[in-house]
Short mmCIF file of C-alpha atoms in Angstrom, two decimals:
data_model
loop_
_atom_site.label_atom_id
_atom_site.label_comp_id
_atom_site.label_asym_id
_atom_site.label_seq_id
_atom_site.Cartn_x
_atom_site.Cartn_y
_atom_site.Cartn_z
CA MET A 1 32.06 -47.87 -9.26
CA GLN A 2 28.62 -47.76 -8.37
CA THR A 3 26.86 -44.81 -9.80
CA ASP A 4 23.26 -45.14 -9.12
CA PRO A 5 21.70 -42.72 -6.94
CA SER A 6 21.25 -42.98 -3.13
CA HIS A 7 17.33 -43.22 -2.01
CA TYR A 8 18.45 -42.19 1.50
CA MET A 9 19.63 -38.72 2.46
CA ILE A 10 22.77 -39.45 3.37
CA GLU A 11 24.20 -42.19 1.98
CA LEU A 12 28.25 -43.16 2.91
CA ARG A 13 29.23 -46.14 0.67
CA GLU A 14 32.17 -48.47 1.51
CA VAL A 15 34.26 -45.12 2.42
CA THR A 16 37.85 -45.88 2.92
CA HIS A 17 40.36 -42.70 3.47
CA ALA A 18 44.24 -42.50 4.48
CA TYR A 19 46.01 -39.20 5.57
CA LYS A 20 49.54 -38.65 4.10
CA THR A 21 51.89 -38.60 6.98
CA LYS A 22 55.73 -38.25 7.12
CA ALA A 23 55.47 -41.95 8.40
CA GLY A 24 53.29 -42.77 5.38
CA PRO A 25 49.69 -43.34 4.93
CA LEU A 26 47.50 -43.42 7.96
CA PRO A 27 44.70 -45.48 7.24
CA VAL A 28 41.40 -43.58 8.98
CA LEU A 29 38.76 -45.02 7.73
CA ASP A 30 37.87 -48.66 6.01
CA ASN A 31 35.11 -49.37 4.01
CA LEU A 32 32.37 -47.16 6.20
CA SER A 33 28.93 -47.11 5.07
CA ILE A 34 26.16 -45.30 6.70
CA LYS A 35 22.62 -44.76 5.29
CA ILE A 36 20.64 -42.11 6.77
CA PRO A 37 17.08 -41.48 5.80
CA GLU A 38 15.67 -38.06 5.26
CA ASN A 39 14.67 -36.09 8.28
CA SER A 40 16.03 -38.72 10.55
CA PHE A 41 18.82 -38.11 13.50
CA CYS A 42 21.96 -39.88 13.21
CA ALA A 43 24.52 -39.93 15.79
CA VAL A 44 28.29 -41.55 15.44
CA VAL A 45 30.11 -42.50 18.58
CA GLY A 46 33.35 -44.32 18.63
CA PRO A 47 36.66 -44.51 20.58
CA SER A 48 38.44 -41.23 20.25
CA GLY A 49 40.83 -40.40 17.20
CA CYS A 50 38.72 -43.04 15.13
CA GLY A 51 38.16 -40.26 12.33
CA LYS A 52 35.13 -38.87 13.36
CA SER A 53 35.71 -35.89 12.43
CA THR A 54 37.27 -37.18 8.98
CA LEU A 55 33.85 -37.92 8.34
CA THR A 56 32.19 -34.85 8.71
CA ARG A 57 34.69 -33.28 6.62
CA LEU A 58 33.77 -36.00 3.79
CA VAL A 59 30.00 -35.34 3.83
CA SER A 60 30.46 -31.77 4.28
CA GLY A 61 32.41 -32.20 0.93
CA LEU A 62 35.25 -29.99 2.32
CA MET A 63 37.29 -33.47 1.56
CA LYS A 64 37.13 -36.41 -1.03
CA PRO A 65 38.01 -39.96 -0.10
CA ASN A 66 40.41 -41.87 -1.69
CA GLU A 67 37.75 -44.92 -2.57
CA GLY A 68 34.30 -45.17 -2.20
CA GLN A 69 31.39 -42.86 -2.45
CA VAL A 70 29.17 -40.34 -0.35
CA TRP A 71 26.15 -39.11 -1.41
CA LEU A 72 23.90 -36.09 -0.43
CA HIS A 73 20.29 -35.72 -1.65
CA ASN A 74 21.30 -38.27 -4.49
CA LYS A 75 23.72 -36.42 -5.73
CA LEU A 76 27.33 -37.47 -5.74
CA VAL A 77 29.37 -34.89 -3.05
CA THR A 78 32.38 -33.74 -4.52
CA SER A 79 32.55 -29.92 -3.13
CA PRO A 80 31.22 -28.58 -0.67
CA ARG A 81 27.40 -27.50 -1.12
CA PRO A 82 25.14 -24.94 0.12
CA THR A 83 22.92 -26.82 1.33
CA VAL A 84 24.55 -27.88 4.22
CA GLY A 85 24.82 -26.47 7.76
CA MET A 86 27.63 -26.87 10.20
CA ALA A 87 28.36 -26.33 13.41
CA PHE A 88 31.61 -27.55 15.87
CA GLN A 89 32.49 -28.15 19.26
CA ASN A 90 34.08 -24.61 18.82
CA PRO A 91 31.03 -22.11 18.10
CA VAL A 92 33.78 -19.83 15.68
CA LEU A 93 31.33 -16.92 16.31
CA LEU A 94 33.09 -13.81 14.90
CA GLU A 95 33.87 -11.57 17.67
CA TRP A 96 33.27 -8.28 15.77
CA ARG A 97 29.84 -9.34 14.50
CA THR A 98 26.73 -8.85 16.91
CA ILE A 99 24.91 -12.25 17.77
CA LEU A 100 22.38 -11.42 14.71
CA GLN A 101 24.82 -10.13 12.24
CA ASN A 102 26.87 -14.11 13.19
CA ILE A 103 23.83 -16.11 12.51
CA LEU A 104 23.21 -14.22 8.76
CA LEU A 105 26.70 -15.06 7.76
CA PRO A 106 25.84 -18.22 5.82
CA LEU A 107 23.10 -15.91 3.82
CA GLU A 108 25.64 -13.60 2.69
CA ILE A 109 27.49 -16.42 1.09
CA VAL A 110 24.66 -18.69 -0.13
CA LYS A 111 22.06 -17.38 -2.29
CA SER A 112 18.56 -17.74 -0.70
CA PRO A 113 15.04 -16.96 -1.85
CA MET A 114 14.27 -15.01 1.53
CA SER A 115 14.93 -11.19 1.28
CA LYS A 116 17.25 -9.04 3.77
CA ALA A 117 13.65 -8.45 6.09
CA GLU A 118 12.82 -12.07 6.04
CA ALA A 119 15.83 -13.31 7.30
CA VAL A 120 16.57 -11.11 10.11
CA GLU A 121 13.04 -12.09 11.25
CA ARG A 122 13.67 -15.58 10.77
CA ALA A 123 17.15 -15.18 13.01
CA HIS A 124 15.05 -13.80 15.63
CA HIS A 125 12.21 -16.38 15.29
CA LEU A 126 15.60 -18.80 15.81
CA LEU A 127 17.19 -16.40 18.75
CA ASP A 128 13.71 -17.43 20.61
CA LEU A 129 13.55 -20.94 19.79
CA VAL A 130 16.69 -21.51 21.31
CA GLY A 131 16.36 -19.12 24.31
CA LEU A 132 18.50 -16.15 23.35
CA THR A 133 15.31 -13.81 23.30
CA GLY A 134 16.69 -9.96 22.96
CA PHE A 135 20.29 -11.22 22.51
CA ALA A 136 20.36 -10.36 19.01
CA GLU A 137 22.57 -7.12 19.22
CA LYS A 138 25.19 -8.50 21.64
CA ARG A 139 28.34 -8.95 21.04
CA PRO A 140 29.65 -12.87 21.09
CA SER A 141 32.27 -11.76 24.31
CA GLU A 142 29.08 -10.74 26.26
CA LEU A 143 27.58 -14.25 25.93
CA SER A 144 28.21 -17.74 28.40
CA GLY A 145 29.88 -20.81 26.27
CA GLY A 146 26.40 -22.40 26.29
CA MET A 147 24.99 -19.58 24.75
CA ARG A 148 27.54 -19.01 22.05
CA GLN A 149 26.61 -22.54 20.96
CA ARG A 150 22.90 -21.89 20.57
CA ALA A 151 23.56 -19.07 18.36
CA SER A 152 26.12 -21.29 16.92
CA LEU A 153 23.25 -23.88 16.15
CA CYS A 154 20.90 -21.04 14.54
CA ARG A 155 23.80 -19.76 12.09
CA SER A 156 24.06 -23.63 11.46
CA ILE A 157 20.41 -23.48 10.03
CA ILE A 158 19.72 -20.10 9.20
CA HIS A 159 19.64 -20.82 5.25
CA LYS A 160 17.48 -23.92 5.93
CA PRO A 161 19.82 -26.67 4.99
CA ASP A 162 18.50 -30.22 4.57
CA VAL A 163 21.38 -31.31 6.13
CA LEU A 164 23.09 -30.24 9.49
CA ILE A 165 26.34 -31.75 10.21
CA LEU A 166 27.17 -31.54 14.00
CA ASP A 167 30.85 -32.17 15.11
CA GLU A 168 30.76 -32.40 18.94
CA PRO A 169 28.85 -29.34 19.70
CA PHE A 170 27.96 -30.14 23.34
CA GLY A 171 31.36 -31.39 24.08
CA ALA A 172 32.84 -28.21 25.98
CA LEU A 173 29.99 -27.57 28.06
CA ASP A 174 29.22 -28.30 31.84
CA ALA A 175 26.75 -31.08 32.07
CA PHE A 176 23.01 -29.37 32.54
CA THR A 177 23.70 -26.86 29.88
CA ARG A 178 24.23 -29.69 27.62
CA GLU A 179 21.15 -31.40 28.69
CA ASP A 180 19.44 -28.14 28.02
CA LEU A 181 20.88 -27.96 24.61
CA TRP A 182 19.49 -31.38 24.00
CA CYS A 183 16.10 -30.21 24.98
CA THR A 184 16.65 -26.99 22.41
CA MET A 185 18.02 -29.76 19.99
CA HIS A 186 14.63 -31.67 20.16
CA ASP A 187 12.53 -28.26 19.74
CA LEU A 188 14.26 -27.10 16.95
CA ARG A 189 13.69 -30.51 15.03
CA ALA A 190 10.50 -30.14 15.63
CA GLN A 191 9.98 -26.53 13.70
CA GLU A 192 12.68 -27.32 10.95
CA PRO A 193 13.10 -29.98 9.03
CA PHE A 194 16.79 -31.35 8.60
CA THR A 195 19.08 -34.49 8.57
CA CYS A 196 21.05 -34.25 11.43
CA LEU A 197 24.19 -35.89 11.28
CA LEU A 198 25.53 -36.01 14.88
CA ILE A 199 29.46 -36.78 16.14
CA THR A 200 29.46 -37.10 19.91
CA HIS A 201 31.55 -38.86 22.54
CA ASP A 202 28.41 -38.87 24.81
CA LEU A 203 26.82 -41.93 24.54
CA ARG A 204 23.74 -40.26 26.76
CA GLU A 205 23.07 -37.86 23.89
CA SER A 206 23.16 -40.24 21.35
CA VAL A 207 20.28 -42.00 22.78
CA PHE A 208 18.38 -39.07 24.10
CA LEU A 209 18.97 -37.36 20.49
CA ALA A 210 19.22 -40.13 17.84
CA ASP A 211 17.03 -42.60 15.58
CA GLN A 212 19.87 -44.47 15.15
CA VAL A 213 23.53 -44.34 16.78
CA VAL A 214 26.59 -45.51 14.61
CA VAL A 215 29.36 -47.00 16.66
CA MET A 216 32.45 -46.72 14.70
CA SER A 217 35.30 -49.21 15.54
CA GLY A 218 38.39 -48.25 16.40
CA ARG A 219 41.12 -46.86 13.46
CA PRO A 220 40.87 -47.91 10.75
CA ALA A 221 37.13 -47.69 11.48
CA HIS A 222 34.19 -48.82 9.82
CA ALA A 223 30.78 -48.95 11.37
CA GLN A 224 30.99 -51.72 13.93
CA TYR A 225 27.49 -51.64 15.36
CA VAL A 226 24.05 -49.56 14.57
CA LEU A 227 21.47 -49.36 17.62
CA ASP A 228 18.14 -48.07 16.47
CA VAL A 229 16.64 -45.77 19.19
CA ASP A 230 13.68 -46.95 19.74
CA ILE A 231 11.78 -44.09 22.16
CA PRO A 232 8.76 -43.01 20.63
CA GLY A 233 6.67 -39.62 20.83
CA LYS A 234 8.24 -36.50 22.84
CA ARG A 235 11.68 -37.57 24.56
CA THR A 236 12.01 -36.18 28.21
CA LEU A 237 15.38 -36.60 29.64
CA ASP A 238 13.62 -39.12 32.35
CA ASP A 239 13.42 -41.30 29.41
CA LEU A 240 17.02 -41.85 29.72
CA TYR A 241 16.96 -43.39 33.02
CA ALA A 242 13.99 -45.75 31.55
CA PRO A 243 14.60 -49.63 31.70
CA LYS A 244 14.62 -49.66 27.65
CA ALA A 245 17.42 -46.25 27.50
CA VAL A 246 19.66 -47.96 30.08
CA GLU A 247 19.87 -51.29 28.30
CA MET A 248 20.78 -49.55 25.41
CA LEU A 249 23.42 -47.40 27.08
CA ALA A 250 24.99 -50.71 28.32
CA THR A 251 24.50 -51.98 24.56
CA LEU A 252 26.74 -49.38 23.28
CA ARG A 253 29.04 -48.82 26.03
CA HIS A 254 29.87 -52.27 25.49
CA GLN A 255 30.15 -51.51 21.36
CA ILE A 256 32.48 -48.94 22.25
CA GLN A 257 34.68 -51.40 24.85
CA VAL A 258 34.68 -53.76 21.38
CA ALA A 259 36.16 -51.13 19.20
CA GLN A 260 38.50 -49.87 22.12
CA GLY A 261 39.62 -52.97 21.75
CA ARG A 262 39.92 -53.88 25.55
CA THR A 263 37.17 -57.21 25.47
CA THR A 264 35.71 -59.14 22.50
CA ASP A 265 31.64 -60.58 22.26
CA GLU A 266 32.30 -63.74 23.57
CA ASP A 267 32.88 -62.34 27.09
CA ALA A 268 30.46 -59.96 26.91
CA PRO A 269 28.64 -59.01 30.10
CA PRO A 270 25.56 -57.24 28.87
CA PRO A 271 23.82 -59.15 26.15
CA PRO A 272 24.11 -57.10 22.82
CA PRO A 273 21.04 -57.46 20.84
CA LYS A 274 22.56 -58.29 17.39
CA PRO A 275 26.22 -57.81 17.09
CA ALA A 276 26.98 -56.41 13.37
CA ARG A 277 30.69 -56.88 12.84
CA SER A 278 33.12 -57.10 15.59
CA GLN A 279 36.38 -58.82 16.33
CA PRO A 280 39.24 -57.05 18.25
CA ILE A 281 40.59 -54.46 16.25
CA PRO A 282 44.93 -55.07 15.81
CA GLY A 283 46.30 -52.07 17.37
CA ALA A 284 43.67 -49.80 18.36
CA MET A 285 43.72 -47.83 21.13
CA GLN A 286 44.57 -49.40 24.36
CA MET B 1 36.89 11.31 39.41
CA ASN B 2 35.26 10.14 36.31
CA ASP B 3 36.78 8.60 33.33
CA THR B 4 37.29 11.44 30.69
CA ALA B 5 38.36 13.18 33.87
CA ARG B 6 41.55 10.54 35.03
CA LYS B 7 42.91 10.24 31.81
CA ILE B 8 43.45 13.63 30.86
CA LEU B 9 44.31 14.60 34.85
CA ALA B 10 46.71 11.76 35.17
CA PRO B 11 49.32 12.21 32.40
CA THR B 12 49.10 16.13 33.01
CA LEU B 13 50.30 15.41 37.18
CA PHE B 14 53.06 13.58 35.90
CA ILE B 15 54.38 15.46 33.08
CA VAL B 16 54.29 18.24 35.94
CA ALA B 17 55.52 16.25 38.41
CA ILE B 18 58.16 15.23 36.15
CA LEU B 19 59.53 18.90 34.82
CA GLY B 20 59.10 20.14 38.36
CA PHE B 21 61.70 17.32 39.38
CA TRP B 22 63.77 18.07 36.47
CA GLU B 23 64.07 22.10 36.51
CA TRP B 24 64.61 21.36 40.68
CA ALA B 25 67.94 19.00 39.78
CA VAL B 26 69.39 21.36 37.37
CA TRP B 27 69.13 24.31 39.95
CA TYR B 28 70.43 22.08 42.76
CA ASN B 29 73.21 20.92 40.93
CA ASP B 30 73.71 24.58 39.55
CA LEU B 31 74.65 22.98 35.88
CA PRO B 32 75.03 25.59 33.13
CA ASP B 33 72.58 25.42 30.05
CA PHE B 34 75.59 23.76 27.81
CA ARG B 35 76.01 20.51 30.13
CA MET B 36 72.35 20.16 31.19
CA ALA B 37 69.29 22.35 30.10
CA SER B 38 66.52 22.84 32.10
CA PRO B 39 62.88 23.17 31.37
CA SER B 40 62.51 26.83 31.66
CA ASP B 41 65.85 27.52 29.46
CA LEU B 42 63.38 25.66 26.44
CA ILE B 43 60.48 28.13 26.19
CA PRO B 44 62.52 31.18 24.81
CA ARG B 45 63.38 28.53 22.25
CA TYR B 46 60.11 27.63 20.78
CA VAL B 47 59.19 31.49 21.26
CA GLN B 48 62.31 32.54 19.27
CA PHE B 49 61.66 29.42 16.75
CA TRP B 50 58.56 28.99 16.87
CA ASP B 51 57.86 29.31 12.78
CA LEU B 52 60.75 27.20 12.24
CA PHE B 53 59.15 24.54 14.68
CA LEU B 54 56.39 24.25 12.87
CA VAL B 55 57.84 24.06 9.27
CA LYS B 56 60.04 21.60 10.26
CA SER B 57 57.51 19.68 12.70
CA TRP B 58 55.28 19.25 9.29
CA GLU B 59 58.04 17.96 7.18
CA THR B 60 59.03 15.42 9.73
CA LEU B 61 55.33 14.27 10.30
CA TRP B 62 54.44 13.79 6.72
CA ARG B 63 57.36 12.13 5.51
CA THR B 64 56.93 9.42 8.57
CA VAL B 65 53.13 8.99 7.87
CA VAL B 66 53.86 8.56 4.22
CA GLY B 67 56.35 5.94 4.83
CA LEU B 68 54.31 4.51 7.59
CA GLY B 69 51.81 4.22 5.10
CA LEU B 70 54.04 2.41 2.73
CA ALA B 71 55.04 0.20 5.36
CA VAL B 72 51.33 -0.71 5.91
CA VAL B 73 50.82 -1.42 2.36
CA VAL B 74 53.63 -3.39 1.82
CA GLY B 75 53.73 -4.93 5.17
CA THR B 76 50.29 -6.50 4.79
CA LEU B 77 51.10 -7.56 1.52
CA ILE B 78 53.87 -9.64 2.66
CA GLY B 79 52.50 -10.65 5.41
CA MET B 80 49.64 -11.81 3.44
CA VAL B 81 51.88 -13.59 1.16
CA MET B 82 53.66 -15.55 4.65
CA GLY B 83 50.42 -16.21 6.22
CA PHE B 84 48.70 -18.20 3.35
CA SER B 85 52.01 -20.00 1.77
CA GLN B 86 53.99 -22.15 3.88
CA PHE B 87 56.40 -21.92 1.23
CA ALA B 88 56.69 -18.01 0.87
CA ARG B 89 56.46 -18.10 4.73
CA GLU B 90 59.63 -20.27 5.20
CA GLY B 91 61.64 -18.52 2.48
CA LEU B 92 60.93 -15.05 2.96
CA TYR B 93 61.39 -15.37 6.93
CA PRO B 94 65.01 -15.73 7.22
CA ILE B 95 65.80 -12.98 4.49
CA LEU B 96 63.43 -10.32 6.74
CA VAL B 97 65.02 -11.32 9.85
CA GLY B 98 68.35 -10.75 8.24
CA PHE B 99 66.77 -7.36 6.61
CA ASN B 100 65.38 -5.88 9.99
CA ALA B 101 68.80 -7.07 11.95
CA ILE B 102 70.97 -4.36 9.29
CA PRO B 103 71.20 -1.31 11.22
CA LYS B 104 69.35 1.31 9.74
CA ALA B 105 71.99 3.59 10.17
CA THR B 106 74.43 2.12 7.52
CA VAL B 107 71.81 1.77 5.08
CA VAL B 108 71.13 6.14 5.58
CA PRO B 109 74.52 6.84 3.41
CA ILE B 110 73.65 3.93 1.09
CA VAL B 111 70.50 5.10 0.14
CA ALA B 112 71.50 9.07 0.15
CA LEU B 113 74.40 7.74 -2.90
CA MET B 114 71.76 5.61 -4.53
CA PHE B 115 69.58 8.50 -5.17
CA VAL B 116 70.93 11.77 -4.76
CA GLY B 117 69.23 14.29 -3.89
CA GLN B 118 66.05 12.90 -3.85
CA HIS B 119 66.04 13.81 -0.10
CA ASP B 120 62.04 13.87 0.63
CA PHE B 121 62.23 10.08 -1.07
CA ASN B 122 64.97 8.55 0.96
CA THR B 123 63.26 10.08 3.95
CA VAL B 124 60.25 8.21 3.25
CA LEU B 125 62.24 4.63 2.27
CA ILE B 126 64.18 4.60 5.34
CA ALA B 127 61.12 5.09 7.78
CA PHE B 128 59.45 2.46 5.44
CA MET B 129 62.28 -0.07 5.73
CA ILE B 130 62.60 0.22 9.64
CA SER B 131 58.95 -0.15 10.40
CA PHE B 132 57.57 -2.77 7.98
CA PHE B 133 58.71 -6.01 9.42
CA PRO B 134 56.63 -5.71 12.64
CA ILE B 135 53.75 -4.97 10.67
CA ALA B 136 54.42 -8.17 7.85
CA VAL B 137 55.29 -10.62 11.29
CA SER B 138 51.87 -9.54 12.66
CA VAL B 139 49.76 -10.19 10.00
CA SER B 140 51.48 -13.43 8.54
CA ILE B 141 51.04 -14.95 12.39
CA GLY B 142 47.53 -13.75 12.21
CA LEU B 143 46.39 -15.32 8.89
CA SER B 144 48.18 -18.23 9.35
CA THR B 145 47.18 -19.18 13.21
CA LEU B 146 43.47 -18.98 11.95
CA GLU B 147 41.67 -21.60 13.51
CA PRO B 148 40.63 -24.31 10.79
CA GLU B 149 36.95 -24.15 12.00
CA TYR B 150 36.97 -20.10 11.05
CA ARG B 151 37.54 -21.25 7.45
CA ASP B 152 35.77 -24.20 7.44
CA ILE B 153 32.20 -22.16 8.44
CA LEU B 154 32.29 -20.45 5.29
CA ARG B 155 34.36 -23.17 2.89
CA SER B 156 31.49 -25.80 3.69
CA LEU B 157 28.99 -23.09 2.23
CA GLY B 158 31.21 -22.92 -0.94
CA ALA B 159 32.59 -19.64 0.16
CA SER B 160 35.92 -18.43 -2.15
CA ASN B 161 39.21 -18.16 -0.45
CA PHE B 162 38.94 -14.23 -1.40
CA THR B 163 35.52 -14.61 0.56
CA ILE B 164 37.10 -16.19 3.68
CA PHE B 165 40.10 -13.63 3.60
CA TRP B 166 37.76 -10.98 3.33
CA LYS B 167 35.06 -11.68 5.91
CA ILE B 168 37.00 -13.81 8.18
CA ALA B 169 40.90 -13.83 8.38
CA LEU B 170 41.24 -9.77 7.44
CA PRO B 171 39.16 -8.36 10.11
CA LYS B 172 40.01 -11.23 12.71
CA THR B 173 44.10 -10.19 12.24
CA LEU B 174 43.11 -6.43 13.07
CA PRO B 175 43.86 -6.42 16.66
CA GLU B 176 47.45 -7.81 16.01
CA PHE B 177 47.65 -5.52 13.09
CA PHE B 178 47.18 -2.28 15.26
CA GLY B 179 49.24 -4.01 17.95
CA ALA B 180 52.05 -3.91 15.32
CA LEU B 181 51.00 -0.63 14.07
CA LYS B 182 51.69 0.83 17.47
CA VAL B 183 54.97 -0.24 17.23
CA ALA B 184 55.47 0.89 13.31
CA VAL B 185 54.57 4.46 14.39
CA THR B 186 57.25 4.68 16.62
CA LEU B 187 59.98 3.13 14.47
CA ALA B 188 58.83 5.17 11.27
CA PHE B 189 59.98 8.21 13.26
CA ILE B 190 63.29 6.97 14.26
CA GLY B 191 63.92 6.23 10.53
CA THR B 192 62.53 9.78 9.10
CA ASN B 193 65.14 11.05 11.87
CA LEU B 194 67.77 8.94 11.13
CA MET B 195 67.67 10.29 7.94
CA GLU B 196 67.46 13.94 8.85
CA ILE B 197 70.58 13.56 11.07
CA VAL B 198 73.06 11.26 9.49
CA SER B 199 72.63 12.24 5.81
CA PRO B 200 71.84 16.27 6.73
CA HIS B 201 69.73 18.02 3.83
CA GLY B 202 68.13 20.87 5.85
CA ARG B 203 64.99 19.89 6.41
CA GLY B 204 62.98 17.84 9.32
CA LEU B 205 63.18 18.65 13.05
CA GLY B 206 66.58 16.42 12.72
CA ASP B 207 67.62 19.44 10.62
CA LEU B 208 66.73 21.85 13.40
CA PHE B 209 68.81 19.56 15.92
CA ASP B 210 71.36 19.62 14.06
CA SER B 211 71.83 23.39 13.94
CA GLY B 212 71.76 23.42 17.76
CA ARG B 213 74.57 21.06 17.89
CA ILE B 214 76.52 23.14 15.74
CA SER B 215 76.46 26.50 17.23
CA ALA B 216 75.99 24.79 20.57
CA ASP B 217 72.68 25.89 21.58
CA TYR B 218 72.01 22.80 24.24
CA PRO B 219 68.38 24.03 25.53
CA LEU B 220 67.61 23.71 21.30
CA MET B 221 68.45 20.25 21.28
CA PHE B 222 66.26 19.82 24.10
CA ALA B 223 63.57 21.48 22.51
CA VAL B 224 63.46 19.60 19.38
CA LEU B 225 63.01 16.06 21.30
CA PHE B 226 60.42 17.36 22.92
CA ALA B 227 58.77 18.38 19.75
CA LEU B 228 59.69 14.72 18.66
CA ALA B 229 57.88 13.70 21.66
CA ALA B 230 54.83 15.65 20.94
CA LEU B 231 54.80 14.38 17.45
CA GLY B 232 55.11 10.95 18.56
CA ILE B 233 52.35 11.18 20.92
CA LEU B 234 50.40 12.53 18.08
CA LEU B 235 50.84 9.92 16.06
CA PHE B 236 50.16 7.37 18.87
CA TYR B 237 46.98 7.94 19.26
CA VAL B 238 45.85 8.74 16.19
CA VAL B 239 46.67 4.76 15.88
CA VAL B 240 45.02 4.36 19.00
CA PHE B 241 41.82 6.31 17.89
CA LEU B 242 41.62 3.87 14.47
CA GLU B 243 42.25 0.97 16.61
CA ARG B 244 39.12 1.69 18.90
CA ILE B 245 37.16 2.29 15.46
CA PHE B 246 38.16 -0.97 13.41
CA ALA B 247 39.29 -3.35 16.04
CA GLY B 248 37.23 -2.05 19.32
CA TRP B 249 35.43 -5.22 19.54
CA ALA B 250 38.82 -6.43 20.32
CA GLU B 251 38.49 -4.89 23.57
CA ARG B 252 37.35 -6.62 26.50
CA SER B 253 35.26 -3.72 28.78
CA PRO B 254 36.16 -4.13 32.24
CA GLY B 255 34.02 -6.57 34.49
#
């Protein structure tokens, strides 16, 4: 078993995991390896039910893999750690707290060098960044879905985590709100250093936000394909319509179809640059 | 009409209308007061027995409140055990349902024999027994249906189970808890009166009701019913008041 520290911020080494079910073990991940350098943004896409959410639970330490290792900041992950921030598709704001109190919640658990006043100031600063100026004293029920998700993002980074895990946080939003939030994500990253792991179903989102996109195969999943998103400088939504991005999207679309078992590389319509590992997956979703 | 005025005026109007109709119906049918008392028959009884009403109401009230308090504590504890452990939930549920199905009127003589002479204790016990069930069930449902994400936002930061319970599970269950408490309040009253009437021991409004029955004083019996209703309304709105303080966030403002 390897025990040498990882040089990456997040590294999954040959992670294999199965859930116990009544019908026997259900293998979800099979030799999944992902490497994410510090302060970079990695998006993971894949067919539904391929174990993407399992991945977030493993990286956050909520679960331990059957086999393989998860490394976070040169430390083997064995339990949850306070240097991680999480946001989900459901913003899970506590209805009985104000937005400000919701955002400060992680600091009630995590020991932080920030004083109470500094924390409040930071919360207000983050609220300004995500466009929620003046909403600190409102209740979650007074906010729209997109605004709640913005508040949830603030909460996930209030304690200055070095790793941010996003499990489809924009999935339930309408298209325009979603694009707004993508831009907010870029603004946040420009100001706050963190390494981000984003789980998503939206290929455009993955290309717009990430430095690398990992395509997971069907269940049990491995990393079928890794796309380096090479769009330098500050990204705008227009970049998504540039030929380069369109080509990347076509490649990803094709890889997803391979992952779903709908096609093989041989009859590939778009020319994918370098297919990593791909074969029709037996028993994949049809 | 503003909100507060309506909240006071509307029920007053309805009460007056119903009492008026009742008075009229008794008068129109020319019913004697040993068949149906009318509201005007009750006033002399209140005047005559006012001191007694105060003492007996207090006896009923405090025993109900203590029984209810016991139901809150024990019901919440049982609910917590059932909410957090599926094993306990599956094991305890049929027992609770069976216990709840036993008519408490049949338990009264048993309790009265078991703790002979301990009238206050027995009354509190019955009030408790009849009212803890909805609290236990609602707390257990509230805890067991907590979405995993709520747990995960704290668990991913390394929070203990107790912290998760204290900061998230408990406050999130409060609206269900208060819903159950409103049901439990009225049930606890039934429990107290059951003891007072089925096992007479000279205390509470149930005793006053019994004296009315024995001396064929129909208007007195009706007067007791009204006193009970008044106490029930009082306690119910105390719960509503507490709910507004502790779970007011669950109430959506209209519009």
